[in-house]
Each structure stands twice: as structure tokens, then as C-alpha cells.
C-alpha positions as YAML, in Angstrom:
chain: A
units: angstrom
residues:
- id: 1
  name: MET
  ca: [11.86, 11.52, 9.97]
- id: 2
  name: GLY
  ca: [10.13, 8.57, 7.95]
- id: 3
  name: VAL
  ca: [7.10, 9.35, 6.01]
- id: 4
  name: ILE
  ca: [3.71, 6.80, 7.43]
- id: 5
  name: VAL
  ca: [1.56, 5.37, 4.55]
- id: 6
  name: CYS
  ca: [-1.66, 3.37, 5.28]
- id: 7
  name: THR
  ca: [-3.15, 1.67, 2.31]
- id: 8
  name: VAL
  ca: [-6.43, 1.23, 2.55]
- id: 9
  name: SER
  ca: [-9.78, -0.15, 0.68]
- id: 10
  name: GLY
  ca: [-13.49, -0.41, 1.42]
- id: 11
  name: LYS
  ca: [-13.90, -3.83, -0.52]
- id: 12
  name: GLY
  ca: [-11.53, -6.98, -0.52]
- id: 13
  name: GLY
  ca: [-10.14, -7.93, -4.26]
- id: 14
  name: THR
  ca: [-9.03, -4.22, -5.41]
- id: 15
  name: GLY
  ca: [-5.21, -5.12, -5.41]
- id: 16
  name: LYS
  ca: [-4.38, -3.00, -2.55]
- id: 17
  name: SER
  ca: [-1.59, -5.44, -0.94]
- id: 18
  name: THR
  ca: [0.28, -5.18, -4.36]
- id: 19
  name: VAL
  ca: [0.04, -1.86, -4.39]
- id: 20
  name: SER
  ca: [1.40, -1.30, -1.04]
- id: 21
  name: SER
  ca: [4.45, -3.97, -2.31]
- id: 22
  name: GLY
  ca: [4.58, -1.79, -5.38]
- id: 23
  name: LEU
  ca: [5.11, 1.50, -3.98]
- id: 24
  name: ALA
  ca: [7.59, -0.18, -1.54]
- id: 25
  name: ILE
  ca: [9.97, -1.30, -4.61]
- id: 26
  name: ALA
  ca: [9.51, 2.15, -6.31]
- id: 27
  name: ALA
  ca: [10.73, 3.68, -2.99]
- id: 28
  name: ALA
  ca: [13.26, 1.18, -2.84]
- id: 29
  name: SER
  ca: [14.87, 1.66, -5.96]
- id: 30
  name: LYS
  ca: [15.48, 5.17, -5.27]
- id: 31
  name: ASN
  ca: [17.49, 4.33, -2.40]
- id: 32
  name: ALA
  ca: [14.96, 4.98, 0.38]
- id: 33
  name: ASN
  ca: [14.76, 2.54, 3.43]
- id: 34
  name: VAL
  ca: [11.06, 0.86, 3.59]
- id: 35
  name: LEU
  ca: [9.55, -1.20, 6.08]
- id: 36
  name: LEU
  ca: [6.71, -2.86, 4.95]
- id: 37
  name: LEU
  ca: [3.78, -4.50, 7.60]
- id: 38
  name: ASP
  ca: [1.05, -6.97, 6.98]
- id: 39
  name: LEU
  ca: [-1.91, -6.58, 8.63]
- id: 40
  name: ASP
  ca: [-3.84, -8.63, 7.69]
- id: 41
  name: ALA
  ca: [-4.10, -11.09, 10.81]
- id: 42
  name: GLY
  ca: [-4.88, -14.59, 9.39]
- id: 43
  name: LEU
  ca: [-4.91, -13.67, 5.55]
- id: 44
  name: ARG
  ca: [-1.30, -12.49, 5.24]
- id: 45
  name: CYS
  ca: [0.35, -12.23, 1.78]
- id: 46
  name: LEU
  ca: [3.28, -10.04, 1.97]
- id: 47
  name: ASP
  ca: [5.61, -12.40, 2.92]
- id: 48
  name: THR
  ca: [4.72, -14.63, -0.05]
- id: 49
  name: ILE
  ca: [5.00, -11.30, -2.46]
- id: 50
  name: PHE
  ca: [8.60, -10.61, -1.46]
- id: 51
  name: GLY
  ca: [9.54, -14.37, -0.90]
- id: 52
  name: ILE
  ca: [10.30, -14.96, 2.51]
- id: 53
  name: ASP
  ca: [7.34, -17.14, 3.72]
- id: 54
  name: GLU
  ca: [9.59, -19.81, 4.59]
- id: 55
  name: ALA
  ca: [11.80, -18.37, 6.37]
- id: 56
  name: ILE
  ca: [9.02, -16.51, 8.63]
- id: 57
  name: VAL
  ca: [9.32, -17.69, 12.91]
- id: 58
  name: PHE
  ca: [8.22, -14.87, 14.15]
- id: 59
  name: ASP
  ca: [5.24, -12.22, 13.19]
- id: 60
  name: LEU
  ca: [3.56, -9.25, 14.14]
- id: 61
  name: SER
  ca: [1.67, -11.09, 16.87]
- id: 62
  name: ASP
  ca: [4.88, -11.95, 18.69]
- id: 63
  name: SER
  ca: [6.39, -8.37, 18.06]
- id: 64
  name: ILE
  ca: [3.17, -6.77, 19.95]
- id: 65
  name: LYS
  ca: [3.24, -9.29, 22.78]
- id: 66
  name: GLU
  ca: [7.32, -8.75, 23.24]
- id: 67
  name: ASN
  ca: [7.01, -5.37, 22.46]
- id: 68
  name: ASP
  ca: [9.85, -5.84, 20.09]
- id: 69
  name: LEU
  ca: [9.28, -5.10, 16.38]
- id: 70
  name: LYS
  ca: [12.52, -6.22, 15.32]
- id: 71
  name: LYS
  ca: [11.35, -9.32, 16.29]
- id: 72
  name: SER
  ca: [9.55, -9.94, 13.03]
- id: 73
  name: ILE
  ca: [11.40, -8.33, 10.77]
- id: 74
  name: TYR
  ca: [12.28, -10.12, 7.48]
- id: 75
  name: LYS
  ca: [14.72, -8.58, 4.96]
- id: 76
  name: SER
  ca: [13.55, -9.05, 0.97]
- id: 77
  name: GLY
  ca: [15.55, -11.18, -0.84]
- id: 78
  name: ASN
  ca: [15.44, -8.74, -3.86]
- id: 79
  name: TYR
  ca: [15.67, -5.69, -2.56]
- id: 80
  name: ASP
  ca: [17.84, -4.91, 0.26]
- id: 81
  name: ASN
  ca: [16.22, -2.17, 1.61]
- id: 82
  name: ILE
  ca: [12.77, -3.41, 1.84]
- id: 83
  name: SER
  ca: [11.87, -5.18, 5.04]
- id: 84
  name: VAL
  ca: [8.46, -7.26, 6.01]
- id: 85
  name: VAL
  ca: [6.62, -7.37, 9.13]
- id: 86
  name: PRO
  ca: [4.17, -10.50, 8.50]
- id: 87
  name: ALA
  ca: [0.75, -10.57, 9.95]
- id: 88
  name: PRO
  ca: [0.05, -12.85, 12.51]
- id: 89
  name: GLY
  ca: [-1.05, -16.40, 10.85]
- id: 90
  name: LYS
  ca: [-4.11, -16.86, 12.34]
- id: 91
  name: ALA
  ca: [-6.78, -14.12, 12.62]
- id: 92
  name: GLU
  ca: [-6.98, -12.56, 15.63]
- id: 93
  name: LYS
  ca: [-6.89, -8.53, 16.92]
- id: 94
  name: ILE
  ca: [-4.02, -6.34, 16.93]
- id: 95
  name: ASP
  ca: [-3.51, -4.19, 20.21]
- id: 96
  name: PHE
  ca: [-3.04, -0.72, 17.45]
- id: 97
  name: ASN
  ca: [-1.93, 1.12, 20.77]
- id: 98
  name: VAL
  ca: [1.48, -1.13, 21.40]
- id: 99
  name: LEU
  ca: [1.95, -0.97, 17.54]
- id: 100
  name: HIS
  ca: [1.70, 2.77, 17.04]
- id: 101
  name: SER
  ca: [4.42, 2.95, 20.25]
- id: 102
  name: LEU
  ca: [6.29, 0.42, 17.94]
- id: 103
  name: ILE
  ca: [6.06, 2.41, 14.48]
- id: 104
  name: GLU
  ca: [6.91, 5.20, 16.37]
- id: 105
  name: SER
  ca: [10.77, 3.63, 17.83]
- id: 106
  name: GLU
  ca: [11.40, 2.82, 14.53]
- id: 107
  name: ILE
  ca: [10.61, 5.41, 12.36]
- id: 108
  name: LYS
  ca: [13.98, 7.25, 12.84]
- id: 109
  name: ASN
  ca: [15.35, 3.88, 10.91]
- id: 110
  name: TYR
  ca: [12.81, 3.90, 7.74]
- id: 111
  name: ASP
  ca: [12.51, 6.40, 4.84]
- id: 112
  name: PHE
  ca: [8.77, 5.11, 4.16]
- id: 113
  name: ILE
  ca: [6.77, 2.88, 6.50]
- id: 114
  name: ILE
  ca: [4.06, 0.97, 4.56]
- id: 115
  name: LEU
  ca: [0.61, -0.11, 6.65]
- id: 116
  name: ASP
  ca: [-1.38, -2.58, 4.39]
- id: 117
  name: PHE
  ca: [-4.42, -2.59, 6.08]
- id: 118
  name: PRO
  ca: [-6.89, -5.22, 5.57]
- id: 119
  name: ALA
  ca: [-10.33, -4.58, 3.69]
- id: 120
  name: GLY
  ca: [-13.02, -2.55, 5.35]
- id: 121
  name: ALA
  ca: [-14.06, 0.01, 7.17]
- id: 122
  name: ASP
  ca: [-11.57, -0.08, 10.16]
- id: 123
  name: PHE
  ca: [-11.73, 3.84, 11.14]
- id: 124
  name: GLU
  ca: [-10.67, 3.10, 15.00]
- id: 125
  name: ALA
  ca: [-7.80, 1.12, 13.87]
- id: 126
  name: TYR
  ca: [-7.12, 4.19, 11.30]
- id: 127
  name: SER
  ca: [-7.19, 6.69, 13.98]
- id: 128
  name: HIS
  ca: [-3.95, 5.73, 15.38]
- id: 129
  name: PHE
  ca: [-2.10, 7.12, 12.47]
- id: 130
  name: PRO
  ca: [-3.76, 10.46, 12.15]
- id: 131
  name: ASP
  ca: [0.13, 12.07, 10.80]
- id: 132
  name: ALA
  ca: [-0.21, 9.25, 8.17]
- id: 133
  name: VAL
  ca: [-1.01, 9.20, 4.07]
- id: 134
  name: PHE
  ca: [-3.83, 7.45, 3.78]
- id: 135
  name: LEU
  ca: [-3.76, 5.84, 0.08]
- id: 136
  name: ILE
  ca: [-7.69, 4.85, -0.66]
- id: 137
  name: VAL
  ca: [-7.38, 1.79, -3.37]
- id: 138
  name: SER
  ca: [-10.18, 1.36, -5.66]
- id: 139
  name: CYS
  ca: [-10.35, -0.43, -9.08]
- id: 140
  name: ALA
  ca: [-12.71, 1.77, -11.64]
- id: 141
  name: ASP
  ca: [-15.67, -0.62, -11.30]
- id: 142
  name: ASP
  ca: [-18.68, 1.00, -9.60]
- id: 143
  name: VAL
  ca: [-19.08, -0.96, -6.33]
- id: 144
  name: SER
  ca: [-14.99, -0.54, -5.67]
- id: 145
  name: VAL
  ca: [-15.65, 3.00, -6.29]
- id: 146
  name: LYS
  ca: [-18.73, 3.20, -3.81]
- id: 147
  name: ALA
  ca: [-16.21, 1.55, -0.76]
- id: 148
  name: ALA
  ca: [-13.30, 4.00, -1.66]
- id: 149
  name: ALA
  ca: [-16.13, 6.85, -1.00]
- id: 150
  name: VAL
  ca: [-17.71, 4.58, 2.10]
- id: 151
  name: ILE
  ca: [-13.94, 4.76, 3.44]
- id: 152
  name: SER
  ca: [-12.98, 8.46, 2.85]
- id: 153
  name: GLY
  ca: [-16.18, 9.54, 4.45]
- id: 154
  name: GLY
  ca: [-15.14, 7.89, 7.43]
- id: 155
  name: ILE
  ca: [-11.33, 9.07, 8.07]
- id: 156
  name: ALA
  ca: [-10.84, 11.96, 10.07]
- id: 157
  name: PRO
  ca: [-11.13, 15.63, 7.40]
- id: 158
  name: LYS
  ca: [-8.19, 16.46, 8.39]
- id: 159
  name: VAL
  ca: [-5.85, 13.49, 7.49]
- id: 160
  name: ASN
  ca: [-4.52, 13.55, 4.41]
- id: 161
  name: LYS
  ca: [-5.93, 10.74, 2.36]
- id: 162
  name: ARG
  ca: [-5.47, 10.01, -1.87]
- id: 163
  name: LEU
  ca: [-7.15, 7.53, -3.95]
- id: 164
  name: ILE
  ca: [-5.03, 5.31, -6.36]
- id: 165
  name: ILE
  ca: [-7.14, 3.57, -9.05]
- id: 166
  name: ASN
  ca: [-5.27, 0.62, -9.87]
- id: 167
  name: ARG
  ca: [-6.42, -2.22, -12.24]
- id: 168
  name: PHE
  ca: [-6.66, 0.75, -14.85]
- id: 169
  name: ASP
  ca: [-7.90, -0.22, -17.99]
- id: 170
  name: LYS
  ca: [-8.43, 2.27, -20.69]
- id: 171
  name: ASP
  ca: [-10.80, 0.32, -23.10]
- id: 172
  name: MET
  ca: [-12.43, -0.73, -20.49]
- id: 173
  name: ILE
  ca: [-13.06, 3.17, -19.52]
- id: 174
  name: SER
  ca: [-13.10, 4.18, -23.63]
- id: 175
  name: ALA
  ca: [-15.84, 1.37, -23.93]
- id: 176
  name: GLY
  ca: [-18.80, 2.85, -21.26]
- id: 177
  name: PHE
  ca: [-17.90, -0.05, -18.71]
- id: 178
  name: TYR
  ca: [-16.07, 1.97, -15.98]
- id: 179
  name: LYS
  ca: [-16.96, 5.67, -15.22]
- id: 180
  name: ASN
  ca: [-13.90, 8.03, -16.29]
- id: 181
  name: ILE
  ca: [-11.19, 9.00, -14.42]
- id: 182
  name: ASP
  ca: [-13.27, 12.46, -13.55]
- id: 183
  name: ASP
  ca: [-16.54, 10.44, -12.25]
- id: 184
  name: ILE
  ca: [-14.29, 8.17, -10.08]
- id: 185
  name: ILE
  ca: [-12.68, 10.94, -8.32]
- id: 186
  name: ASN
  ca: [-16.08, 12.92, -7.84]
- id: 187
  name: THR
  ca: [-17.69, 9.09, -6.74]
- id: 188
  name: SER
  ca: [-15.22, 8.72, -4.20]
- id: 189
  name: GLN
  ca: [-15.13, 12.23, -2.83]
- id: 190
  name: THR
  ca: [-11.57, 11.64, -2.80]
- id: 191
  name: GLN
  ca: [-8.17, 13.50, -4.68]
- id: 192
  name: LEU
  ca: [-6.08, 11.46, -6.70]
- id: 193
  name: ILE
  ca: [-2.28, 10.84, -6.42]
- id: 194
  name: GLY
  ca: [-2.32, 8.02, -9.04]
- id: 195
  name: ILE
  ca: [-3.19, 5.72, -11.79]
- id: 196
  name: VAL
  ca: [-1.79, 1.82, -11.57]
- id: 197
  name: PRO
  ca: [-2.15, 0.15, -14.60]
- id: 198
  name: ALA
  ca: [-3.86, -3.60, -15.31]
- id: 199
  name: ASP
  ca: [-0.50, -4.70, -15.53]
- id: 200
  name: GLY
  ca: [0.29, -8.67, -16.03]
- id: 201
  name: GLU
  ca: [3.94, -8.60, -14.71]
- id: 202
  name: LEU
  ca: [1.62, -7.62, -11.09]
- id: 203
  name: LEU
  ca: [-0.24, -10.66, -11.33]
- id: 204
  name: LEU
  ca: [3.08, -12.56, -11.45]
- id: 205
  name: LEU
  ca: [4.79, -10.53, -8.14]
- id: 206
  name: SER
  ca: [4.09, -13.13, -6.05]
- id: 207
  name: ARG
  ca: [6.30, -15.66, -8.18]
- id: 208
  name: ASN
  ca: [8.87, -13.09, -9.28]
- id: 209
  name: HIS
  ca: [9.01, -11.12, -6.21]
- id: 210
  name: LYS
  ca: [10.35, -8.09, -8.06]
- id: 211
  name: LEU
  ca: [9.49, -6.02, -10.59]
- id: 212
  name: LYS
  ca: [11.22, -4.58, -14.30]
- id: 213
  name: ASN
  ca: [13.14, -1.51, -13.67]
- id: 214
  name: LYS
  ca: [11.53, 0.33, -16.53]
- id: 215
  name: GLY
  ca: [8.21, -1.27, -17.12]
- id: 216
  name: ARG
  ca: [4.63, -0.08, -16.81]
- id: 217
  name: ALA
  ca: [3.81, -0.79, -13.39]
- id: 218
  name: LEU
  ca: [6.75, 0.06, -11.73]
- id: 219
  name: ARG
  ca: [6.57, 3.81, -13.52]
- id: 220
  name: ALA
  ca: [3.28, 4.37, -12.13]
- id: 221
  name: PHE
  ca: [4.63, 3.02, -8.63]
- id: 222
  name: ASP
  ca: [7.26, 5.77, -8.80]
- id: 223
  name: ARG
  ca: [5.04, 8.78, -9.55]
- id: 224
  name: ILE
  ca: [3.12, 8.14, -6.84]
- id: 225
  name: ILE
  ca: [6.04, 8.11, -4.65]
- id: 226
  name: ARG
  ca: [7.39, 11.02, -6.32]
- id: 227
  name: ARG
  ca: [3.77, 13.00, -5.43]
- id: 228
  name: ILE
  ca: [3.82, 11.34, -1.37]
- id: 229
  name: SER
  ca: [7.27, 13.04, -1.68]
- id: 230
  name: GLY
  ca: [5.89, 16.35, -2.20]
- id: 231
  name: GLU
  ca: [6.63, 16.41, -6.13]
- id: 232
  name: ASN
  ca: [3.93, 18.12, -8.58]
- id: 233
  name: LEU
  ca: [3.88, 16.04, -11.33]
- id: 234
  name: VAL
  ca: [1.33, 16.31, -14.07]
- id: 235
  name: LEU
  ca: [-0.77, 13.34, -14.97]
- id: 236
  name: PRO
  ca: [0.03, 11.26, -17.82]
- id: 237
  name: ASP
  ca: [-1.53, 10.32, -21.30]
- id: 238
  name: ILE
  ca: [-4.05, 7.86, -20.10]
- id: 239
  name: LYS
  ca: [-2.39, 6.00, -23.17]
- id: 240
  name: LYS
  ca: [0.86, 6.03, -21.47]
- id: 241
  name: ILE
  ca: [-0.14, 5.02, -17.82]
...
């Protein structure tokens, strides 16, 4: 039975979709089968990140209308075991009752199903996936961390939720521009599961459609996937993140 992962954020611009993609690549690199669903209707980007945007004929709205998720599943060009469901091309409300049913029918076919939610506190939508692992993506700046705390506080208490600090820059923290890691955890009120570095390779992901096998970014995502899978990994030295 596959694991459902929901990536969420309190505000836009935290790099949530890049994190979703990186996690998918890390899991696929371990031979896991991954299904990525872009839920940001009207502002989809996972199709561009994985280089399938020109191939799209059907999207999530078509699958929901016809009750067939397979209709809008596209294989990634660089990763045979990553499949992507693009979000609707126009802004529209997603029927999460139908979506949940479609995911349940497909979960046996994948090791990970990653739902890339749009930014914002859509707690009603989140409530359809009480057994999922919720990854709250935040940068280290005060606004992002405050927004992460809002999301954390609104998710049901028994739901498995964890914090990812994205675009981590140790020099900015050492200089006092951002909170330190402990302060970020305390303010967000969420247990940390991983830190993703500020890495130029991630800025080029939508152009290259892949990550270097031994790069800093993929190592960071690999640690998060291993923790989701139950491994007890110690946070590496800040200089090695």
C-alpha cells in the first residue's frame, strides 16, 4: 500500500512544488513508483518541471469529470517510475470527494502518491486525507515561518505533520538575518523532518527536468524520503546540508 504525502505551505513562494518534485525524484531513485498530482488549478507547474507540458491533452479536471485518474497520468521523460497528473489549466474548484476516491483506487499501484497543494490554508481540502503525511514547507524568513505555524495549527491534531525548511542558507542564519533552526521549529510548532539547501540546481529544475545523482539537493530529499519511510536519521552537520 502506497504512502500519501501532502505538501502544503501557508504562503506562496516557499518552493513547495520544487520540494514535491525533489521528493518524487529521490523516491524514484530508490526504484519506488511515484505518482505526483498537481492541485494548483490555473497555476500548474509540475508539467513544466518534468518536461511534459507540451504533451498534455487531459488534466485532473478531466479525470474527475470522467471518474478515471488514469486518463490524465503522464510519464516523466527522465524518470520512468515518476508519473504526473497536471492540474486543471484554468482556475476551478476541485471536487476532493471524487479525488480521494480516485486516489484510493490507484494507491496500490504506487509506493508514494504526492499531492502538491496550492499555497494557503485549505483545511477542508486537507481533511480528506487524514492518513497522509503532511509536509509543511517553509523558508527561514519570519513571514514564511509564521504562515507555517498557521497551517500547522489548523491541521487536525492526530494528523502526521512535519516541517521542511526549504532554501536553507546557513550564512543568512549565522549573520542573524533569519531565525536559527530551533527557533523555526518552535515558532512553526511542527517537528522537523528535513532541511533542503538553497541550491542553484533547484532553480534550474524546470529547465533540466532532473537532479544530479550525488548533488546536495537530491541528498537532502533522499534523507526526507528515508525518514518518511521510517528510518531514524540524525540531522547532518549544518555545513553538510
